[in-house]
Coordinates of C-alpha atoms in Angstrom, one line a residue:
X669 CA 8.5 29.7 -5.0
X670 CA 8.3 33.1 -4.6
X671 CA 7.9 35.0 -8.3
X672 CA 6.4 38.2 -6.9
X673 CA 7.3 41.5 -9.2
X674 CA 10.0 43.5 -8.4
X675 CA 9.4 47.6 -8.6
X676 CA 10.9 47.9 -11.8
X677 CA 8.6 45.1 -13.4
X678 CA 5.3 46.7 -11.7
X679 CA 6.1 49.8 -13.9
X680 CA 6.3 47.2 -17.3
X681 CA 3.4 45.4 -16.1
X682 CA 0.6 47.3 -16.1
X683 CA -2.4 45.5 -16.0
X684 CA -4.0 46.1 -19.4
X685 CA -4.3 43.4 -22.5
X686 CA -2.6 45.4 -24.7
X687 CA 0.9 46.0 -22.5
X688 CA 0.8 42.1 -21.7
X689 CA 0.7 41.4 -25.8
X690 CA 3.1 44.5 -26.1
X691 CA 5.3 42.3 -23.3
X692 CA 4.4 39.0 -25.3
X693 CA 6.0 40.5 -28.8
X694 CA 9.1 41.2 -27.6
X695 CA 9.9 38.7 -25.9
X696 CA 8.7 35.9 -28.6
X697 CA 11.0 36.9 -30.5
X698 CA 14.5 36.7 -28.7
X699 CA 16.2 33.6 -30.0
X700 CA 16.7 29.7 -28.6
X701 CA 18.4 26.8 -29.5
X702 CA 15.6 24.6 -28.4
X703 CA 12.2 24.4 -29.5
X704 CA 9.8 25.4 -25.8
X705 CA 6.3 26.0 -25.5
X706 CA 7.6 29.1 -23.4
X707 CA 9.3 32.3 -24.4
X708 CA 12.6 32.3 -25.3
X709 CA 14.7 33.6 -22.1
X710 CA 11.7 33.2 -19.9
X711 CA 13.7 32.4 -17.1
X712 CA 15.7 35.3 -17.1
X713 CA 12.0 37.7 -17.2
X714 CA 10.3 35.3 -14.9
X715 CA 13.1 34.4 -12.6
X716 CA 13.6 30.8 -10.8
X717 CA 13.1 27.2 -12.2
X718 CA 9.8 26.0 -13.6
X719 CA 9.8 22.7 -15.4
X720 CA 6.8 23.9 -17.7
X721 CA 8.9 26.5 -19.6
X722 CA 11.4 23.4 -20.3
X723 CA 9.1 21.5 -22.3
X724 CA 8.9 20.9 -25.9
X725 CA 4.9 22.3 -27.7
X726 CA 4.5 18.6 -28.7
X727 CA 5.3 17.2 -25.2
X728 CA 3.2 19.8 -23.9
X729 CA 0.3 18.8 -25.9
X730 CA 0.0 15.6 -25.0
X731 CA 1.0 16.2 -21.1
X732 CA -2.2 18.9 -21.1
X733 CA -4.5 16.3 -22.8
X734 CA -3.8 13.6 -20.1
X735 CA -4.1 15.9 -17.1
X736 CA -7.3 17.2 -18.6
X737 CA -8.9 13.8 -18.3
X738 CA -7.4 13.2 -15.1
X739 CA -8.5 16.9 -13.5
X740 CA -11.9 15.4 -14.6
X741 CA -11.9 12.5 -13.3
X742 CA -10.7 14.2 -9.9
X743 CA -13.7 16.8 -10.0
X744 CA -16.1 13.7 -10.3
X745 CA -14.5 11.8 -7.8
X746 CA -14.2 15.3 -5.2
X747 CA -18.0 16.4 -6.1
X748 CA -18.9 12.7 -4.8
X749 CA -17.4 12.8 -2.0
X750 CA -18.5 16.3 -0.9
X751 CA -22.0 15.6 -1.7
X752 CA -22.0 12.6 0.5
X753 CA -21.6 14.5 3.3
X754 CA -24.1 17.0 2.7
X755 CA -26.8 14.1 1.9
X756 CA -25.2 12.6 5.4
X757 CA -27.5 10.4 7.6
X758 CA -28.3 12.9 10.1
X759 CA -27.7 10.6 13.1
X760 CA -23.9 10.6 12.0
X761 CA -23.9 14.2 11.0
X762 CA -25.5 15.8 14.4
X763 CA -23.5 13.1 16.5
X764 CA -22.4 13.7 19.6
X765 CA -19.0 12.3 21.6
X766 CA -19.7 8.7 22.6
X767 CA -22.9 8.6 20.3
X768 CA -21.0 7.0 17.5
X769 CA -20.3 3.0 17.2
X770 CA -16.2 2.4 16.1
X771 CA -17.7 1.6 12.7
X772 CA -19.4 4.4 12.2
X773 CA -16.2 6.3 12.9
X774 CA -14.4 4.6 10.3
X775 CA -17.3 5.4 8.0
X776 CA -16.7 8.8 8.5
X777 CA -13.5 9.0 8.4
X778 CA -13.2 7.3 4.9
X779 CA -15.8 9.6 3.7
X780 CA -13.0 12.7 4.8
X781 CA -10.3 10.7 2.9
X782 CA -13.2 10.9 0.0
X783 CA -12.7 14.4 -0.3
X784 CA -9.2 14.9 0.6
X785 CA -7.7 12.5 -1.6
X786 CA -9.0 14.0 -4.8
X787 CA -8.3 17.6 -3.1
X788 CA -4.7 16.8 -3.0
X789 CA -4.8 15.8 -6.6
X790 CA -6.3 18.5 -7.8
X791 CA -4.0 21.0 -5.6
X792 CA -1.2 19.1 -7.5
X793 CA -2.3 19.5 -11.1
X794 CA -3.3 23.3 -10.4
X795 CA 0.5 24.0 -9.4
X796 CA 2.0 21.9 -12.1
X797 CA 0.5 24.8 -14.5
X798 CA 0.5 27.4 -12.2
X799 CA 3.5 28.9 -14.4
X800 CA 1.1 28.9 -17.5
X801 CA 2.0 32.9 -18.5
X802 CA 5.8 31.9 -19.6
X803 CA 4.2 29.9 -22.1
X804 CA 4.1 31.5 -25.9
X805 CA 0.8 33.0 -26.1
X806 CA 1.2 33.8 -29.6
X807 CA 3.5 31.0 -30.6
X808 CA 1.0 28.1 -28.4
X809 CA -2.0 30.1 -27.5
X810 CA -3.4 26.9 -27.2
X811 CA -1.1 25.6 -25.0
X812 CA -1.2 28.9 -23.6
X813 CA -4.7 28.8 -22.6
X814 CA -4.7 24.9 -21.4
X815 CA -2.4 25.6 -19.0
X816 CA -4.5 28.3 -17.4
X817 CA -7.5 26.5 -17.6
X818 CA -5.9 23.4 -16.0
X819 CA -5.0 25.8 -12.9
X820 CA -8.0 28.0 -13.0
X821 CA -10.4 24.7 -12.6
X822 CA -8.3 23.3 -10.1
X823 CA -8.6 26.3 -8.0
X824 CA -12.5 26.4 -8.6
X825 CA -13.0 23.4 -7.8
X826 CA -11.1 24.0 -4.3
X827 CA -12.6 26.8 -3.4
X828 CA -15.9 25.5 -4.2
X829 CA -15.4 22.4 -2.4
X830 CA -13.9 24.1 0.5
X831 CA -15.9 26.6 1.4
X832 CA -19.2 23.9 0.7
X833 CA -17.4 21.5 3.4
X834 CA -17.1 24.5 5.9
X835 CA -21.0 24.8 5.6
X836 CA -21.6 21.2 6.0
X837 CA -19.0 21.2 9.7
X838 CA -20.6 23.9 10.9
X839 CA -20.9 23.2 14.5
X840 CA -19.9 19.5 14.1
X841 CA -17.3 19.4 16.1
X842 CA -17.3 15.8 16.5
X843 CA -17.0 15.6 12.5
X844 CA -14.4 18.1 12.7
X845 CA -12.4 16.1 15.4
X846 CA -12.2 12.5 13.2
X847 CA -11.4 14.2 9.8
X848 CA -7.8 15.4 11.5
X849 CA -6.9 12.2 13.2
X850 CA -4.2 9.9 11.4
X851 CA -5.6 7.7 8.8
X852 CA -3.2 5.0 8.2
X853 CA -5.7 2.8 6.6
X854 CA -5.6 5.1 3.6
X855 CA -2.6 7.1 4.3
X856 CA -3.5 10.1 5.0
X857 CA -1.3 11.9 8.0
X858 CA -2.8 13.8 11.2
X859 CA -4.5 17.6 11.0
X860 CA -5.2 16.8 7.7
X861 CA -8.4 18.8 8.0
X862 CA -6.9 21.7 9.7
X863 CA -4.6 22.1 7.4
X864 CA -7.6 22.5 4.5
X865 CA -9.4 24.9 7.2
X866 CA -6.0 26.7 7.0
X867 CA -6.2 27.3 3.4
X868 CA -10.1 27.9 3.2
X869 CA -9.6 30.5 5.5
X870 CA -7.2 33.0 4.4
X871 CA -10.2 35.1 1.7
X872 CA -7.5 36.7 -0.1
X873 CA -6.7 33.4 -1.9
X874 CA -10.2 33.5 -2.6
X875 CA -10.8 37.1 -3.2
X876 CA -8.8 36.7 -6.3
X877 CA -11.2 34.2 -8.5
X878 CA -13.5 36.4 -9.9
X879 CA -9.8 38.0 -11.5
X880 CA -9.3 34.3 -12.4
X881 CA -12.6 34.5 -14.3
X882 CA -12.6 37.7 -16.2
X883 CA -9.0 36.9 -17.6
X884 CA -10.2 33.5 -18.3
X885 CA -13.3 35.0 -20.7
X886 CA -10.8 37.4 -21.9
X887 CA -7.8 35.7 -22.9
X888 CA -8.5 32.4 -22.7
X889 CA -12.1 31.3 -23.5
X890 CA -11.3 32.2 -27.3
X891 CA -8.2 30.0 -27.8
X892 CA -10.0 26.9 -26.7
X893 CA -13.0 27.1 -27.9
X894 CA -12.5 24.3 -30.7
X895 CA -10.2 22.5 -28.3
X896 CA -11.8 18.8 -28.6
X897 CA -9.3 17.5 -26.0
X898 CA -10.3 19.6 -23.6
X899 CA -14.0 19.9 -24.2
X900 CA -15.5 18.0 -21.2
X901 CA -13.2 19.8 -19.1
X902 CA -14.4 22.8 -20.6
X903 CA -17.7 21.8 -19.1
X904 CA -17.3 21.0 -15.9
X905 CA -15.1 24.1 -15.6
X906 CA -18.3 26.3 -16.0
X907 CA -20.1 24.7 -13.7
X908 CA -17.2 24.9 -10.5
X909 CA -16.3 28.2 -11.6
X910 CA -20.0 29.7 -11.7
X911 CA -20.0 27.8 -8.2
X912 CA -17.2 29.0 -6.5
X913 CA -17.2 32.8 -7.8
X914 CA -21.2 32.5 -6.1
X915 CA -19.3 31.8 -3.1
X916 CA -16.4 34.6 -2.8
X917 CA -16.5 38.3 -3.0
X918 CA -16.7 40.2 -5.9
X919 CA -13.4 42.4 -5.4
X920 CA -13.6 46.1 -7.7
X921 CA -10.1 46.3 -10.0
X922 CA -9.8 49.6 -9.0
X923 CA -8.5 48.9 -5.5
X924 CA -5.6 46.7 -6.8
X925 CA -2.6 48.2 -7.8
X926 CA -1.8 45.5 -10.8
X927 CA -4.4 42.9 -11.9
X928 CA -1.8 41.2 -13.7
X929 CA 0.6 40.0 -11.4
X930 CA -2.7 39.1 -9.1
X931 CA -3.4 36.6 -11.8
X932 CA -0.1 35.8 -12.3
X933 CA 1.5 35.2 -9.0
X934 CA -1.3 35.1 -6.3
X935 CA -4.0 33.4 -8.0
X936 CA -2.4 29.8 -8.0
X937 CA -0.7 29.1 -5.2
X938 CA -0.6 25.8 -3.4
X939 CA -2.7 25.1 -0.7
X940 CA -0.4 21.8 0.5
X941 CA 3.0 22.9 -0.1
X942 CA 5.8 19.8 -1.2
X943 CA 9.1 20.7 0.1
X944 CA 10.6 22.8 -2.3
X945 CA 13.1 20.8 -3.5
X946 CA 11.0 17.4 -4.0
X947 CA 8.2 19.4 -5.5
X948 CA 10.9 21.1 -8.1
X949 CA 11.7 17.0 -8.9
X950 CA 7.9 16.3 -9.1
X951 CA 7.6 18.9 -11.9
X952 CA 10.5 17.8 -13.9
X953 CA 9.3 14.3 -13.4
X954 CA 6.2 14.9 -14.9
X955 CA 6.9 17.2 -18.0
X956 CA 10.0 14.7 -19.2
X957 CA 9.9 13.0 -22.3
X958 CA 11.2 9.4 -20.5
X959 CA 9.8 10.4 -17.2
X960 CA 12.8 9.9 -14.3
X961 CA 12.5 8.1 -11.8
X962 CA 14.4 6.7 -8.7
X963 CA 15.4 3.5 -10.1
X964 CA 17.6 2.9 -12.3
X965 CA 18.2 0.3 -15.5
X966 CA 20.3 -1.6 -13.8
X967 CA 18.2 -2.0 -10.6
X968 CA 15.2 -2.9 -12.7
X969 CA 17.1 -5.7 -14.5
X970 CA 18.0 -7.4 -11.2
X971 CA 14.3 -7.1 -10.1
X972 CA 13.5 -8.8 -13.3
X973 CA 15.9 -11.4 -12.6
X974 CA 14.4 -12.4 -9.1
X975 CA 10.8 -13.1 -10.9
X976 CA 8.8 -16.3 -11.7
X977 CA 5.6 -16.2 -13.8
X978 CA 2.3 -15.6 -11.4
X979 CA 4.2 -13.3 -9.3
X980 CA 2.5 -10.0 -7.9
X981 CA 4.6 -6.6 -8.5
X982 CA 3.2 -3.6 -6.4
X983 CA 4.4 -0.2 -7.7
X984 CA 4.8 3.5 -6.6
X985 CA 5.8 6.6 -8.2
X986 CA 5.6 9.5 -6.1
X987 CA 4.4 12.3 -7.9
X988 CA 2.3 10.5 -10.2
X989 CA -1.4 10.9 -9.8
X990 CA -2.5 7.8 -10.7
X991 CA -5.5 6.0 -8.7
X992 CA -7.0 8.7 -6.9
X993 CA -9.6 6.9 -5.0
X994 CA -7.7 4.3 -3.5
X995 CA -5.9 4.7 0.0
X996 CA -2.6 3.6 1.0
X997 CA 0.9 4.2 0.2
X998 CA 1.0 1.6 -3.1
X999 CA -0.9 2.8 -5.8
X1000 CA -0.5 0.2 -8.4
X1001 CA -0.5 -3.3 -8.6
X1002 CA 0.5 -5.8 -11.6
X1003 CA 0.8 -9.3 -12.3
X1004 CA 3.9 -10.5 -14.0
X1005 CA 3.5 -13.0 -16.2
X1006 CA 6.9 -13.2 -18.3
X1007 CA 7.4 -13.8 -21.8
X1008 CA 5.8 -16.8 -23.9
X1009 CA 9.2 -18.9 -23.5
X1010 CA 9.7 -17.6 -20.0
X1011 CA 5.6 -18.8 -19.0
X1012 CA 6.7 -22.2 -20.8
X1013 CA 10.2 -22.9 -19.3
X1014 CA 8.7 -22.4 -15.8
X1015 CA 5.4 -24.1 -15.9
X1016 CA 4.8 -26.4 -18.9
X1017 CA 7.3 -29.1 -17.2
X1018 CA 5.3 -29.2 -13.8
X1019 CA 3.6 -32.6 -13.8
X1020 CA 0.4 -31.1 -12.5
X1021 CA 0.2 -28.7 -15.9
X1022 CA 1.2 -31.3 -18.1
X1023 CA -1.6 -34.1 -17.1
X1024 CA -4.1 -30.5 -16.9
X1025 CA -3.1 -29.3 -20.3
X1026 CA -1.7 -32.4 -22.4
X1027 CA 1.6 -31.4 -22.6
X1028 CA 0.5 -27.7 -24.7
X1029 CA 0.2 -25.0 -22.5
X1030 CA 1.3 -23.3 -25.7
X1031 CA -2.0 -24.3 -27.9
X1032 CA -4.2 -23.9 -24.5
X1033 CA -3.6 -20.1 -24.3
X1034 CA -3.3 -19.6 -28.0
X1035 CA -6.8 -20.7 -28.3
X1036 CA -8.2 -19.1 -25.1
X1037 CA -6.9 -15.6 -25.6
X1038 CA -5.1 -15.3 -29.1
X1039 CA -4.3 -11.4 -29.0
X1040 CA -3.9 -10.9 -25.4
X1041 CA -1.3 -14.0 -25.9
X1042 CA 0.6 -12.6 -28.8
X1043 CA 1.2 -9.7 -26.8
X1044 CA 3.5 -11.6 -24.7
X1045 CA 5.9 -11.9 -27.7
X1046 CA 6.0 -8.8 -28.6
X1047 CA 7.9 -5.6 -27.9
X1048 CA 6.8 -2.1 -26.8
X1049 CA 8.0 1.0 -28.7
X1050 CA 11.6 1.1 -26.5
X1051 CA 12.2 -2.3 -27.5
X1052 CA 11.8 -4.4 -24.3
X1053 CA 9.7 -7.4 -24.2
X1054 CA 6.3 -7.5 -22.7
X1055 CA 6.0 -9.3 -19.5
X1056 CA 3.5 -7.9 -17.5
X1057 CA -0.3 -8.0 -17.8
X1058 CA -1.8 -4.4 -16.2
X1059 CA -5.3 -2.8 -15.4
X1060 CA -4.2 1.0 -16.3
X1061 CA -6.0 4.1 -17.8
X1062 CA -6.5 2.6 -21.0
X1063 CA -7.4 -0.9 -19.9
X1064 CA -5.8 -3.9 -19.5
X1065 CA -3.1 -4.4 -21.4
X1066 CA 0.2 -6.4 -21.5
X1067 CA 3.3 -3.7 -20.9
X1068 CA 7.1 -4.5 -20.6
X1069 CA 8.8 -4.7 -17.0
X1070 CA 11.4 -1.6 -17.7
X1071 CA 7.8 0.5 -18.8
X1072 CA 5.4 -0.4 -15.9
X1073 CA 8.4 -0.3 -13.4
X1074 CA 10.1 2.5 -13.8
X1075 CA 8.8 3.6 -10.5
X1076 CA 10.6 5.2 -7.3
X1077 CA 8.9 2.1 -5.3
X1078 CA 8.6 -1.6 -6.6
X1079 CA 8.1 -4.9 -5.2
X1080 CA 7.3 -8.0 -5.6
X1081 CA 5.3 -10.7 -4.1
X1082 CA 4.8 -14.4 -4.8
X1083 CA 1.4 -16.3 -4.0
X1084 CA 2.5 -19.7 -2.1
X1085 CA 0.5 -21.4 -4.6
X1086 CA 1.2 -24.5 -6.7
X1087 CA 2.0 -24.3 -10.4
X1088 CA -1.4 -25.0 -11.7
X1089 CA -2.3 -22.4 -9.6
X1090 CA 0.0 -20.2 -10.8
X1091 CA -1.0 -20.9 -14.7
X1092 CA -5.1 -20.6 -13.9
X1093 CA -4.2 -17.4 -12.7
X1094 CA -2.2 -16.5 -16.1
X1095 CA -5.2 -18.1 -17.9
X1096 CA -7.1 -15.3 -15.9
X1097 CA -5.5 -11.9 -16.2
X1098 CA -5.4 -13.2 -20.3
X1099 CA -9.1 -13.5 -20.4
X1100 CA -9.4 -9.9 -18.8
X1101 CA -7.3 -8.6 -21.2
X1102 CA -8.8 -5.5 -23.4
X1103 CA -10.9 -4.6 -20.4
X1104 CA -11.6 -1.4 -19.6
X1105 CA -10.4 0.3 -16.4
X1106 CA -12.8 1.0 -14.0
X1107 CA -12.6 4.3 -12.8
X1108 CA -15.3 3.8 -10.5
X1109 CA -13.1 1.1 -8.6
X1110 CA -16.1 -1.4 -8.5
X1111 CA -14.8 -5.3 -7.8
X1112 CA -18.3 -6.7 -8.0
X1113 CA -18.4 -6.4 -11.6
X1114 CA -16.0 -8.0 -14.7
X1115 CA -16.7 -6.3 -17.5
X1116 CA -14.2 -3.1 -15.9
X1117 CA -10.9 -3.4 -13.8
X1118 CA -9.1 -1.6 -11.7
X1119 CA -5.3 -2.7 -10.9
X1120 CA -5.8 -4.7 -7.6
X1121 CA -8.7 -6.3 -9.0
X1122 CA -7.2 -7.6 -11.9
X1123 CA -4.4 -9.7 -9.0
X1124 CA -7.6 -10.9 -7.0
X1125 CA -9.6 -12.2 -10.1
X1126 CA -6.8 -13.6 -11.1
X1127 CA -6.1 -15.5 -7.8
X1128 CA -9.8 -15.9 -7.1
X1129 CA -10.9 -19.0 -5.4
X1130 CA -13.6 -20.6 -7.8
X1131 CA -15.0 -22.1 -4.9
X1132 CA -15.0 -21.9 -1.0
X1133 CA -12.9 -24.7 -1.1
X1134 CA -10.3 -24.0 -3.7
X1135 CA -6.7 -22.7 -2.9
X1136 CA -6.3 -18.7 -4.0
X1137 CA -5.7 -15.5 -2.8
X1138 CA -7.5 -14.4 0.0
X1139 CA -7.0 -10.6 0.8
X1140 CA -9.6 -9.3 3.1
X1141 CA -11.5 -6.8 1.4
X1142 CA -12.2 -3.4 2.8
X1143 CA -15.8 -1.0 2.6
X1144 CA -14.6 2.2 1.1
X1145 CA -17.3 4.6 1.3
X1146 CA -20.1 1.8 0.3
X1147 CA -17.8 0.0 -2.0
X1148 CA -15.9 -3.6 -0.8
X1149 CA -12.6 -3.0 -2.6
X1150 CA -8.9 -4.5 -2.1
X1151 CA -6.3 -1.8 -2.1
X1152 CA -3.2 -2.3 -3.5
X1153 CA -1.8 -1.8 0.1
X1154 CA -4.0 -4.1 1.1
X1155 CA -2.1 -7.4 -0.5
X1156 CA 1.1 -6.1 1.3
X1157 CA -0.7 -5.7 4.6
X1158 CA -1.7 -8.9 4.1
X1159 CA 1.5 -9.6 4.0
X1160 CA 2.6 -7.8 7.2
X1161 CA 0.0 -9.5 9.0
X1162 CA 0.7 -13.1 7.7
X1163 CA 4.7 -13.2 8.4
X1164 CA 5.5 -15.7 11.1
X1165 CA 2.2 -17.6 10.3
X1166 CA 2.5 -21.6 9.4
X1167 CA 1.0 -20.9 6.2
X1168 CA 1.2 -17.3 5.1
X1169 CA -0.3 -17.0 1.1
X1170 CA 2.9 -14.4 0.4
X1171 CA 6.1 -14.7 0.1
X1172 CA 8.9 -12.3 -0.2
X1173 CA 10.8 -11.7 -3.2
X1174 CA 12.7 -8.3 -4.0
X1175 CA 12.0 -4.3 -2.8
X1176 CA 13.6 -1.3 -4.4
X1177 CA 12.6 1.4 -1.9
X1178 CA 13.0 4.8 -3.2
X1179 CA 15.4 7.6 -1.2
X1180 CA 13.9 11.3 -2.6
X1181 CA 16.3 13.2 -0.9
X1182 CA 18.8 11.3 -2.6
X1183 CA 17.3 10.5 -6.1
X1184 CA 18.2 7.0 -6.1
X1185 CA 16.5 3.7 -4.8
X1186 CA 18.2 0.8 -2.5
X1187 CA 17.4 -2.6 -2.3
X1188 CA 15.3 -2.7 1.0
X1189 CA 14.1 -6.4 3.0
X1190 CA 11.3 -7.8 4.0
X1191 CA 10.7 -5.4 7.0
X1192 CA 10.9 -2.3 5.2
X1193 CA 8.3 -3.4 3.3
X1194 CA 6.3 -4.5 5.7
X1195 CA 6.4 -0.8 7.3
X1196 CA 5.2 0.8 4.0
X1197 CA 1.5 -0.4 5.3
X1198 CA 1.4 2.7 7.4
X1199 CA 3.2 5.1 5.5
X1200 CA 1.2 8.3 4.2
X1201 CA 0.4 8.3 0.5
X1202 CA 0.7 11.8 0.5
X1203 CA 4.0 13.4 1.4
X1204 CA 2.5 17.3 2.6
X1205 CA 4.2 19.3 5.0
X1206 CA 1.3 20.2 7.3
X1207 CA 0.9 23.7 8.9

């Protein structure tokens, strides 16, 4: 979107602190029927659509502390990845073509998705806030200022990233070569590497930082200093900015004509456009108070409908940054377990549970897991019962079908397992319960759990000869791992077999163009193995 000042606001705009507070009074004052963290009339001074300037301060307060925590966790997870490949084996780095075994290649090439995966996350939060000056600054200076900072680090962190990768590929063609091919494995599209070269290139993006970092220490710095929410961030934000503002120019403000609209309207643009319309969606999606989403009510209760206890629901929202670090086009995975009286009425009668649990399945899981089975008859804040047991960003935790669904993607799975089975793998995911996530997405250990990891120790053969789920895992940059894409490959690859461990049992495929989702088969499913998780229009 282009916001760029006409003549006539260059001549209001000039630059200096005191004209922008000037600017600031008089427009804070104008009246509005609804309580925003943005100036009244904001649209009609900044022109276009921006979802930030809709939202209410409280909203907007809680929105900015989440995405703080999840900007950080992106920086970790891209400052991991870069540094790999600096501290690369130099056999692989110096490589030449035909010097490097098919595994190595993949190596490599999961070590690019390393670093591009948290890039795109981080390009997506910096654009979500690049509209931070129609906020309030004297009404929500804090807000205000968050906003900025959320962009401002983003951008840092880019740049810094960017320009360190450049160094590293210097005359590595090779290198350069497997970071643009198609990644399917992880979803990641063709030229994906141009595309950042692209960006990296063009200096006047990156001229304008040091601006980024003078009005930061101006106008911002101040308003956050007792900002516990955002004090971590704070940190790392020193660090990548000192970094990247090493790495650029140091531009004089006397050769720019207005330092404020540089800041303003130059400073954060994205380096991996969304189509305009879809990314105008995104925003909206995110800053709403029930967060939309492409299916509907009625779509979830027939999903609901088609489920048994045990069964395996994958999930996808599209503009959701949620598990950055693993590839593929499903993000999330959860185990639906039903209600107490739903678990009972399905398994309790099976003769194999009943000679196993002496007729009380009730008692057995009352005793094993008290709280995490208590949750199972209760209700979440909306109302709806809890039905499904989830490893999310506060741990795992039992949530009701309408809350972890309400996706643009779900579908569901069901293990070809007998009961017993099915209720050892309940007895599971309740012993797990209370975990914490594991942001590090480690499956050798217990004591944290990421989403896929919860299905497989659920499903887990206790021995080499006991039925259970057996996914092939996958070495992600030094980790073995089991993507949520990876049960539905597994999927893919088992239909037709005598004995595949899935079975189909509903897909709502999301349409984005159109806003809605349709019920989808078996195929379509199938085909989301290969689909990009990242919908970018490349250069």
């Amino acid at each position: 979107m282009d916001l760029r000042s006409k003549a006539g606001r260059r001549q209001v705009l000039l630059g200096s602190g005191a004209v922008v507070t000037a600017t600031a009074l008089s427009v804070a004052f104008w009246p509005s029927k609804k309580e925003r963290a943005a100036y009244p009339f904001v649209r009609r001074v900044g022109g276009g659509h921006e979802a930030l300037w809709e939202v209410e301060p409280d909203r907007l307060a809680e929105v900015t502390a989440e995405d703080a925590l999840r900007l950080e966790r992106c920086l970790l997870t891209l400052e991991r990845g870069v540094k790999g490949l600096e501290t690369l084996d130099a056999r692989l780095a110096s490589a030449k073509v035909g010097e490097l075994a098919p595994a190595d290649r993949e190596g490599l090439r999961e070590r690019w998705w390393q670093i591009f995966d948290p890039m795109l996350a981080i390009d997506e939060i910096k654009a979500r806030y690049q509209a931070w000056y129609g906020l309030d600054y004297l009404k929500q200076p804090r807000l205000h200022a968050r906003a900025f900072a959320l962009s401002f680090a983003g951008l840092c962190a880019q740049a810094d990233a960017g320009l360190r990768l450049l160094d590293v590929l210097e005359n590595k063609p090779v290198l350069r070569t497997l970071f643009d091919e198609a990644m399917p494995s992880v979803g990641l599209p063709a030229r994906t590497f141009s595309a950042l070269r692209a960006r990296i290139a063009r200096t006047r993006d990156l001229f304008f930082i040091p601006f980024g970092a003078e009005w930061y220490d101006d106008w911002i710095r101040p308003k956050l200093k007792d900002d516990a929410k955002l004090g971590s961030l704070l940190a790392a934000l020193e660090t990548v900015r000192a970094a990247a503002r090493r790495k650029v120019l140091t531009p004089s403000t006397r050769a720019l004509e207005n330092k404020t609209d540089v800041v303003k309207n130059e400073l954060f643009v994205r380096w991996f456009p969304l189509q305009h319309d879809i990314a105008e969606w995104a925003g909206d999606t995110r800053f709403a108070k029930e967060a939309r989403h492409l299916i509907d009510d009625a779509q979830l209760a027939t999903f609901r409908s088609k489920l048994r206890p045990g069964d395996v629901i994958l999930e996808r929202r599209n503009w959701y940054l949620s598990n950055v670090g693993l590839p593929g086009f499903w993000p999330h995975a959860a185990l639906y377990l039903g209600t107490q009286a739903e678990i009972l009425e399905s398994l309790q009668g099976e003769p194999t549970v009943l000679q196993a649990y002496a007729g009380n399945l009730a008692s057995h899981f009352e005793k094993l897991a008290p709280k995490a089975w208590a949750s199972l008859a209760e209700r979440d804040a909306s109302g709806h019962e809890c039905r499904v047991v989830e490893a999310v960003s506060e741990g795992v935790v039992s949530s009701s079908l309408e809350h972890s669904c309400a996706a643009d993607y779900v579908a569901a799975l069901r293990p070809r397992l007998p009961a017993l089975l099915r209720v050892r793998a309940i007895e599971r995911a309740l012993t797990f319960w209370g975990r914490p996530y594991d942001f590090n997405f480690d499956f050798l250990t217990d004591d944290q759990l990421v989403c896929s990891e919860l299905v497989m120790k659920a499903y887990e053969p206790q021995t080499t000869d006991d039925q259970g789920l057996r996914v092939p895992y996958v070495e992600l940059v030094g980790r073995r791992a089991v993507p949520p894409t990876s049960l539905v490959q597994t999927f893919r690859d088992e239909r037709g077999q005598k004995e595949p461990q899935f079975e189909f049992v509903y897909f709502l495929e999301g349409r984005e163009r159109e806003k809605r989702a349709v019920v989808a088969d078996a195929d379509a499913l199938a085909a989301t193995v290969t689909r990009p998780k990242w919908d970018i229009v490349q250069p």
